[in-house]
Amino acid sequence: METAEITYHRLLKRQIRKSLSPELAENPEFQDFLNSVNQAYLEFQDDIARVEHILEQSSTELFRANKELISIADQKTEEAASTNRRLEEVANSISEVLIQLNQDGNIIYLNNAWETVTGFKVTDSLNKNWADFQINSDSKTRLEALFTGKTKSVQDTFKLTTADKTEKWLEISISAQLDSGEKVIGFIGTVSDITSRKAQEEQINRMVEWFNESSEAVQVSDDNGKLLFINHEAARRLGKKQEEIIGSHISSVEKIFEDPERWEEYLHSLKGTSKMIVTGVHKKTDGTTYPVESSVKYYETDGQGYVLAFIRDITERVEAENKLKSYMRDLERINAELDQFAYVVSHDLKAPLRAINNLSEWIEEDIEDHLDGDTKDQFKLLRGRVHRMESLINGILSYSRAGRIKTTKERFLIKSLVDDLCDTFSSKKPIEFVFEGDPKRELLSEKITLGQIMQNLISNGIKYNDKEEIKITIGWKDGDVGIDFFVRDNGPGISPEYHEKIFVIFQTLQARDEVESTGVGLAIVKKIMDEKGAKIRIESTMKESTTFFFTWPVNEIAETEKI
């Protein structure tokens, strides 16, 4: 049988030529063995090829993955750098100082706020020890406790001498950094500039001292009615200590706020105005109460509302008001009795006077044929005295009521009032009335009372006038506090020494037999002006004129003048 030629693997072929004799190589049995070995070589070669292929693919993927990892690493590095920059920007933008120190107390990090607060440059301050800066001794002692391990954190305020040699108040909050073994590896914290706050606190403390020295009670509460502060005087009046009251609700001292709804209503009203004056009733420790009047103002700061009240004890005022009300009631009763008395007296006096007048007329009629000239004059004089007595009684009655009986206010033209008055006067001599004032001037006032004054002044100017032709000038104009009036006559004038005397009741400058007068008219004018709190004055030129000036106070003026 012919053996088929076998193509051995190149490595096996090399070993056959090198190590086997031709006889052994051609041996059929050994060839079977060589064939098996050759098959193993071929399979191994296939396996090697597959492994190489796999390795080549893996190497490509590994290269690609490595490239992606490098890209991701670069991206994360950039993101970390960007985040770090942003964190640094944030750190440098805040107003608080961020500070980090190592375990020896040397500064290893500061943000830019350090330069703003202290004036020292960050670059010059790094690696310096905290003790190199000028800090007040008390604070230095407390900070040493932190750096020597006696405490793990410190929150304190201290004074620091800045780069420009000024002093600033700073607040520090700093804590120790520990490793896993609780060993201190450094310190980190914040530093804030509280100089302005300290100044405000000092100002507040001074205000508290002032309030405590004040003789007026002062209290401060919040929106909820909680008392945040009261001064010594407020506590003294209440019979309590300050610490017993501060922190309690305002209803514990103010009776009207025992009803919670009253506080809400009060607060709502207070927020709608700049300041309020309110009355209340404060409660003492012993259960007694006393009336108060408070000047109250609402403030709002940082979203928190505060109610500041200055409180006055008005016990004496209330008692005085009660007494005054009692006096007013008594006065009203007395005035009513006086009116009744004046009416009765005037009625009882007028009755016999009228009887005398009538009786004289009857007698004169009965003996008319026997009366001579002197007797008729005596009867005429008698009736004149009766009329004078009746006028005097009427004058006394008018004087008693002048300024006391309030008349209704009404709106009227001044010119109309004066025209009506002038129409009522008559005289044997011709009278000329001259007006100097705005004929359209209107006012809202007591027309009857003003008319009473004008009537007496005009009558006075006519009655005592010595000129053949009487001239009365009446004027009015707006003044600072009311309407300025004057009444001028062209009479004989009044000597300065009588300028005050003529306003006294029953006083006349001429004998009553020469000029019939009661001496009550100008007294009535003066009494009304005194009741109004106004003045009347005289200017006079002897033998030429007399002018009475007065200002009529008004509460309201014409609507057209309000616009």
XYZ file of C-alpha atoms in Angstrom:
563
model
C 0.000 0.000 0.000
C 1.408 3.328 -0.947
C 1.662 5.876 1.840
C 0.239 9.332 1.024
C 2.622 12.181 1.271
C 2.085 14.283 4.346
C 2.848 18.043 4.493
C 4.145 18.669 7.947
C 4.095 21.951 9.848
C 7.231 23.879 9.172
C 8.363 23.638 12.791
C 7.710 19.864 12.854
C 9.436 19.384 9.512
C 12.519 21.161 10.858
C 12.620 18.866 13.899
C 12.195 15.693 11.710
C 15.098 16.652 9.503
C 17.190 17.590 12.456
C 16.454 14.768 14.881
C 15.043 11.655 13.014
C 16.735 9.148 10.775
C 15.177 8.552 7.379
C 14.240 4.999 8.344
C 12.352 6.134 11.426
C 10.727 8.988 9.612
C 9.387 6.664 6.970
C 8.106 4.102 9.445
C 4.326 3.868 9.012
C 3.567 3.686 12.707
C 5.798 6.574 13.470
C 4.273 8.522 10.638
C 0.862 8.116 12.296
C 2.415 9.561 15.408
C 3.974 12.380 13.417
C 0.630 12.992 11.772
C -0.989 13.422 15.190
C 1.753 15.758 16.279
C 1.377 17.702 13.027
C -2.346 17.986 13.639
C -1.601 19.349 17.114
C 0.827 21.877 15.609
C -1.782 23.010 13.126
C -4.450 23.376 15.809
C -1.979 25.233 17.991
C -1.192 27.524 15.073
C -4.898 28.182 14.580
C -5.230 28.903 18.301
C -2.252 31.258 18.152
C -3.795 33.061 15.178
C -7.072 33.415 17.000
C -5.307 34.690 20.142
C -3.316 37.159 18.088
C -6.518 38.329 16.454
C -8.195 38.688 19.820
C -5.159 40.500 21.232
C -5.143 42.817 18.258
C -8.813 43.614 18.752
C -8.346 44.056 22.511
C -5.380 46.293 21.980
C -7.412 48.503 19.635
C -10.281 48.688 22.113
C -7.891 49.310 24.971
C -6.272 52.155 23.071
C -9.651 53.622 22.273
C -10.763 53.269 25.919
C -7.513 54.768 27.125
C -8.022 57.709 24.801
C -11.566 58.205 26.102
C -10.310 57.958 29.692
C -7.686 60.598 28.983
C -10.378 62.829 27.421
C -12.686 62.293 30.405
C -9.811 62.957 32.793
C -8.975 66.181 30.964
C -12.652 67.217 31.035
C -12.995 66.460 34.754
C -9.757 68.271 35.436
C -11.087 71.335 33.588
C -14.415 71.069 35.408
C -12.606 70.817 38.713
C -10.476 73.816 37.816
C -13.576 75.748 36.731
C -15.384 74.806 39.949
C -12.341 75.814 41.917
C -12.253 79.161 40.118
C -15.955 79.688 40.787
C -15.502 78.778 44.437
C -12.590 81.172 44.629
C -14.691 83.909 43.012
C -17.514 83.228 45.461
C -15.095 83.219 48.374
C -13.607 86.519 47.233
C -17.006 88.093 46.635
C -18.428 87.600 50.131
C -17.993 90.290 52.742
C -16.912 87.884 55.468
C -13.278 86.895 55.800
C -12.612 83.175 55.249
C -9.504 82.099 57.135
C -7.599 78.834 57.409
C -4.606 78.188 59.668
C -2.333 75.201 60.147
C -1.861 73.439 63.461
C 0.730 76.021 64.531
C -1.654 78.944 63.983
C -0.012 80.165 60.778
C -2.355 81.554 58.116
C -2.502 79.363 55.010
C -5.605 80.795 53.300
C -7.447 84.141 53.170
C -10.022 85.509 50.756
C -10.018 89.065 49.408
C -12.371 90.303 52.141
C -9.318 90.271 54.423
C -7.850 93.278 52.625
C -11.192 95.136 52.707
C -11.705 94.535 56.418
C -8.178 94.875 57.798
C -6.284 96.786 55.102
C -3.516 94.136 55.129
C -2.682 92.497 51.795
C -3.472 88.809 51.500
C -0.040 87.994 50.046
C 1.705 89.755 52.950
C -0.493 88.053 55.560
C -0.153 84.451 54.365
C 2.216 82.314 56.475
C 2.082 84.842 59.306
C 1.049 83.646 62.744
C -2.241 84.929 64.177
C -0.321 86.306 67.162
C 1.549 88.709 64.845
C -1.574 90.898 64.604
C -2.509 93.440 67.288
C -5.552 92.045 69.120
C -6.856 93.200 72.495
C -5.509 91.094 75.340
C -8.792 89.560 76.529
C -9.561 88.155 73.088
C -5.963 86.996 72.636
C -6.290 84.912 75.819
C -9.473 83.234 74.537
C -7.899 82.489 71.147
C -4.811 80.989 72.827
C -7.120 78.455 74.486
C -8.104 77.271 70.992
C -4.595 77.083 69.585
C -3.256 75.298 72.650
C -5.943 72.628 72.455
C -7.912 73.668 75.562
C -11.049 74.166 73.469
C -12.176 73.016 70.036
C -13.977 76.203 68.903
C -14.193 79.909 69.718
C -16.819 82.527 68.879
C -15.797 85.942 70.115
C -15.610 89.646 69.339
C -12.325 91.499 69.501
C -10.595 94.714 68.551
C -7.974 94.598 65.799
C -5.566 97.391 64.899
C -5.792 97.657 61.099
C -3.127 98.581 58.550
C -4.007 102.284 58.823
C -3.683 102.117 62.663
C -7.403 102.418 63.306
C -9.314 100.028 65.525
C -12.098 97.821 64.257
C -14.461 95.490 66.051
C -14.381 92.029 64.471
C -16.363 88.883 65.205
C -14.593 85.552 64.749
C -16.052 82.070 64.597
C -13.276 79.473 64.297
C -13.042 75.707 64.892
C -10.302 73.087 64.963
C -9.958 70.587 62.067
C -9.333 67.015 63.233
C -8.033 63.933 61.454
C -9.431 60.425 61.882
C -7.415 60.077 65.067
C -8.917 63.259 66.585
C -5.597 65.045 66.154
C -5.683 68.770 65.332
C -4.434 69.356 61.791
C -5.498 72.987 61.426
C -8.196 75.603 62.003
C -10.875 77.143 59.804
C -13.382 79.912 60.384
C -14.864 83.280 59.443
C -14.183 86.884 60.518
C -16.830 89.640 60.179
C -16.527 93.412 60.510
C -19.055 94.419 63.211
C -17.739 97.940 63.844
C -21.004 99.533 62.652
C -23.056 97.077 64.679
C -20.966 97.806 67.757
C -21.522 101.532 67.233
C -25.273 100.903 66.952
C -25.196 98.753 70.083
C -23.358 101.483 71.955
C -25.917 104.005 70.736
C -28.746 101.694 71.798
C -27.104 101.234 75.192
C -26.852 105.004 75.571
C -30.526 105.338 74.611
C -31.416 102.670 77.162
C -29.489 104.630 79.792
C -31.301 107.820 78.775
C -34.669 106.040 78.866
C -33.847 104.637 82.292
C -32.991 108.120 83.538
C -36.180 109.590 82.061
C -38.996 110.655 84.378
C -41.444 109.493 81.704
C -42.350 105.820 81.376
C -41.082 104.144 78.181
C -41.902 100.695 76.839
C -41.189 98.745 73.636
C -43.188 95.747 72.429
C -43.201 93.619 69.284
C -46.032 92.878 66.838
C -47.395 90.175 69.108
C -47.603 92.442 72.146
C -44.557 90.944 73.857
C -42.798 93.552 76.017
C -39.168 93.782 74.914
C -38.154 96.718 77.113
C -39.458 99.002 79.828
C -37.473 101.652 81.659
C -37.031 102.131 85.409
C -39.845 104.674 85.676
C -42.374 102.374 83.979
C -41.425 99.517 86.318
C -41.598 101.817 89.360
C -45.119 102.965 88.507
C -46.258 99.377 88.063
C -44.642 98.307 91.317
C -42.547 95.607 89.651
C -38.954 94.936 88.637
C -37.950 95.330 85.001
C -36.998 91.673 84.618
C -40.432 90.647 85.908
C -42.177 92.575 83.147
C -39.845 92.180 80.145
C -40.904 89.132 78.142
C -44.513 89.185 79.330
C -47.519 90.153 77.211
C -48.646 93.777 77.266
C -52.011 92.678 78.676
C -50.208 92.015 81.967
C -49.746 95.781 82.422
C -52.444 97.341 80.190
C -56.042 96.579 81.105
C -57.601 97.423 77.723
C -55.553 94.679 75.994
C -56.948 91.875 78.137
C -59.183 91.320 75.120
C -56.786 89.971 72.386
C -58.905 91.523 69.606
C -58.247 94.988 71.013
C -54.490 94.551 70.445
C -55.029 93.522 66.803
C -57.314 96.504 66.176
C -54.858 98.830 67.891
C -51.890 97.510 65.882
C -53.814 97.819 62.594
C -54.684 101.446 63.334
C -51.120 102.219 64.424
C -49.615 100.885 61.189
C -51.816 103.250 59.199
C -50.588 106.449 60.851
C -47.315 108.137 61.750
C -48.118 108.528 65.454
C -51.059 108.030 67.796
C -52.054 109.522 71.126
C -54.055 106.927 73.050
C -55.386 106.546 76.568
C -55.436 103.416 78.658
C -55.430 101.969 82.154
C -52.294 100.424 83.693
C -52.433 97.735 86.354
C -50.195 97.775 89.444
C -48.951 94.751 91.335
C -51.407 95.377 94.168
C -54.348 95.232 91.726
C -55.022 98.978 91.634
C -55.108 100.858 88.340
C -54.297 104.350 87.098
C -55.135 106.186 83.844
C -52.375 106.809 81.293
C -51.904 108.674 78.034
C -49.386 107.281 75.549
C -47.644 108.756 72.543
C -47.171 105.665 70.348
C -45.239 105.063 67.120
C -44.764 101.934 64.987
C -41.359 100.992 63.542
C -40.362 98.143 61.241
C -36.773 96.878 60.910
C -35.654 93.810 58.957
C -39.233 92.573 58.730
C -39.833 92.872 62.480
C -42.310 95.407 63.850
C -41.850 97.338 67.080
C -44.218 99.574 69.064
C -42.534 102.398 70.993
C -44.648 104.135 73.638
C -43.952 107.143 75.849
C -46.426 106.940 78.724
C -47.696 109.652 81.055
C -49.592 109.098 84.280
C -52.644 111.345 83.872
C -54.252 110.641 87.251
C -54.040 114.281 88.308
C -55.320 115.461 84.932
C -58.281 113.076 85.009
C -59.105 114.188 88.550
C -58.825 117.819 87.428
C -61.070 117.114 84.419
C -63.630 115.449 86.656
C -63.518 118.446 88.991
C -63.828 120.759 86.011
C -66.851 118.849 84.760
C -68.347 119.151 88.216
C -67.578 122.883 88.245
C -69.110 123.230 84.768
C -72.275 121.503 85.919
C -72.397 123.807 88.935
C -71.709 126.813 86.710
C -74.457 125.831 84.295
C -76.824 125.457 87.213
C -75.774 128.840 88.629
C -76.099 130.489 85.217
C -79.568 129.035 84.828
C -80.466 130.351 88.257
C -78.935 133.722 87.341
C -80.973 133.900 84.152
C -84.107 133.080 86.093
C -83.188 135.648 88.767
C -82.457 138.351 86.164
C -85.743 137.652 84.420
C -87.736 137.780 87.647
C -85.965 140.912 88.898
C -86.372 142.724 85.579
C -90.038 141.747 85.442
C -90.671 142.791 89.048
C -88.828 146.102 88.559
C -90.433 146.949 85.228
C -93.965 146.454 86.559
C -93.866 149.341 89.098
C -92.006 151.510 86.576
C -94.755 151.039 84.037
C -97.288 151.800 86.778
C -95.460 155.031 87.646
C -95.322 155.986 83.962
C -99.024 155.285 83.464
C -99.969 157.013 86.727
C -98.040 160.157 85.739
C -99.830 160.229 82.400
C -103.214 159.851 84.105
C -102.496 162.591 86.639
C -101.296 164.854 83.865
C -104.473 164.229 81.929
C -106.647 164.827 85.020
C -105.092 168.160 85.943
C -104.082 169.248 82.468
C -105.967 172.587 82.836
C -104.088 173.408 86.044
C -100.549 172.529 84.843
C -98.134 175.325 84.115
C -94.930 175.021 82.112
C -92.652 173.994 85.001
C -95.055 171.293 86.184
C -95.313 169.816 82.679
C -91.523 169.739 82.467
C -91.390 167.916 85.797
C -93.875 165.318 84.562
C -91.810 164.945 81.371
C -88.624 164.604 83.429
C -90.352 161.976 85.614
C -91.304 159.840 82.645
C -87.767 160.280 81.232
C -86.338 158.915 84.466
C -88.781 155.987 84.256
C -87.693 155.200 80.661
C -84.014 155.505 81.707
C -84.631 153.083 84.567
C -86.305 150.615 82.212
C -83.432 150.944 79.729
C -80.968 150.391 82.573
C -82.780 147.228 83.614
C -82.726 145.975 80.008
C -79.040 146.874 79.785
C -78.224 144.985 82.987
C -80.108 141.960 81.667
C -78.256 142.131 78.347
C -74.910 142.524 80.134
C -75.541 139.477 82.321
C -76.223 137.385 79.249
C -73.496 138.830 77.007
C -70.956 136.222 75.882
C -72.606 133.544 77.991
C -75.477 132.506 75.816
C -74.172 130.851 72.646
C -76.036 131.657 69.476
C -76.286 129.491 66.396
C -73.639 129.958 63.732
C -74.875 130.899 60.334
C -73.384 131.909 57.008
C -73.935 135.553 56.035
C -72.496 138.512 54.139
C -70.854 141.109 56.386
C -72.230 143.862 54.174
C -75.768 142.517 54.610
C -75.404 142.503 58.420
C -74.121 146.101 58.452
C -76.885 147.287 56.085
C -79.567 145.819 58.330
C -78.063 147.471 61.414
C -77.744 150.895 59.817
C -81.403 150.842 58.779
C -82.418 150.657 62.466
C -80.734 153.936 63.487
C -82.443 157.328 63.352
C -81.474 160.780 64.536
C -82.633 164.373 64.295
C -79.325 165.036 62.569
C -78.560 163.672 59.121
C -76.450 160.448 59.236
C -74.063 159.290 56.516
C -72.886 155.647 56.591
C -69.667 154.771 54.726
C -68.563 151.156 54.138
C -64.961 150.094 53.537
C -64.770 146.370 52.901
C -65.375 143.599 50.390
C -69.166 143.550 49.866
C -68.934 139.843 48.925
C -66.987 138.811 52.024
C -68.838 135.949 53.644
C -68.263 134.249 56.960
C -69.707 131.499 59.123
C -70.130 132.769 62.661
C -72.504 133.961 65.386
C -74.339 136.657 63.466
C -76.432 137.889 66.417
C -73.408 138.322 68.705
C -71.384 140.183 66.074
C -74.407 142.319 65.324
C -74.727 143.176 69.040
C -71.163 144.524 69.082
C -71.574 146.508 65.871
C -74.914 147.925 67.064
C -73.449 149.229 70.344
C -70.417 150.794 68.623
C -72.512 152.483 65.920
C -75.071 153.646 68.503
C -72.264 155.055 70.628
C -70.905 157.001 67.637
C -74.331 158.504 66.879
C -75.459 159.176 70.444
C -72.406 161.195 71.515
C -71.797 162.934 68.163
C -71.546 166.748 68.373
C -71.446 167.465 64.647
C -74.362 168.810 62.619
C -73.887 166.021 60.099
C -73.018 162.615 61.546
C -70.655 160.378 59.602
C -70.158 156.737 60.599
C -67.535 154.681 58.735
C -67.591 150.892 59.063
C -64.761 148.762 57.659
C -63.635 145.118 57.548
C -60.790 143.090 56.027
C -59.117 139.701 56.459
C -56.561 139.602 59.257
C -54.084 137.002 60.519
C -56.493 135.342 62.946
C -59.897 136.582 61.857
C -61.740 139.563 60.381
C -60.392 142.986 61.382
C -63.279 145.458 61.929
C -63.389 149.158 62.742
C -66.172 151.666 63.475
C -65.246 155.337 63.118
C -67.345 158.422 63.950
C -66.682 162.143 63.397
C -67.655 163.027 66.968
C -65.833 164.959 69.707
C -63.195 162.299 70.360
C -62.300 160.557 73.625
C -59.387 161.666 75.756
C -56.755 158.886 76.282
C -57.308 158.731 80.051
C -60.871 157.519 79.391
C -60.008 154.821 76.831
C -60.275 152.089 79.471
C -62.889 153.730 81.704
C -65.579 153.806 79.017
C -65.747 150.000 78.995
C -66.693 149.867 82.693
C -70.378 149.257 83.262
C -72.517 152.349 84.065
C -69.645 154.694 83.135
C -70.516 157.624 80.846
C -68.423 160.644 79.847
C -71.372 163.047 79.700
C -74.125 163.660 82.212
C -77.165 161.466 81.654
C -79.372 164.544 81.669
C -77.438 165.817 78.638
C -77.267 162.498 76.772
C -79.641 159.701 77.694
C -77.416 156.645 78.273
C -77.230 153.618 80.578
C -73.457 153.176 80.346
C -73.942 149.493 79.567
C -73.416 149.303 75.770
C -69.591 149.415 75.659
C -69.399 147.196 78.747
C -71.370 144.588 76.800
C -68.950 144.954 73.852
C -65.943 144.466 76.163
C -67.486 141.460 77.863
C -68.226 139.714 74.557
C -64.698 140.386 73.280
C -63.214 139.016 76.516
C -65.302 135.859 76.123
C -63.928 135.489 72.582
C -60.350 135.987 73.783
C -60.060 139.023 71.526
C -59.078 142.661 72.099
C -60.740 145.954 71.322
C -58.774 149.202 71.160
C -59.419 152.904 70.536
C -57.742 155.544 68.417
C -59.095 159.053 68.874
C -58.336 162.597 67.765
C -59.978 165.181 69.994
C -62.733 167.230 68.307
C -62.343 165.156 65.121
C -63.028 161.424 65.431
C -62.967 158.205 67.425
C -62.257 154.741 65.948
C -62.895 151.413 67.642
C -60.798 148.505 66.284
C -61.457 144.819 67.028
C -60.761 141.417 65.468
C -63.588 138.928 65.213
C -62.228 135.353 65.437
C -63.725 132.908 62.962
C -63.591 129.125 62.810
C -64.809 128.696 59.268
C -64.819 130.906 56.204
C -66.737 130.868 52.965
C -66.490 127.651 50.971
C -65.167 129.581 47.957
C -62.174 130.661 50.021
C -61.331 127.092 51.033
C -60.743 126.029 47.444
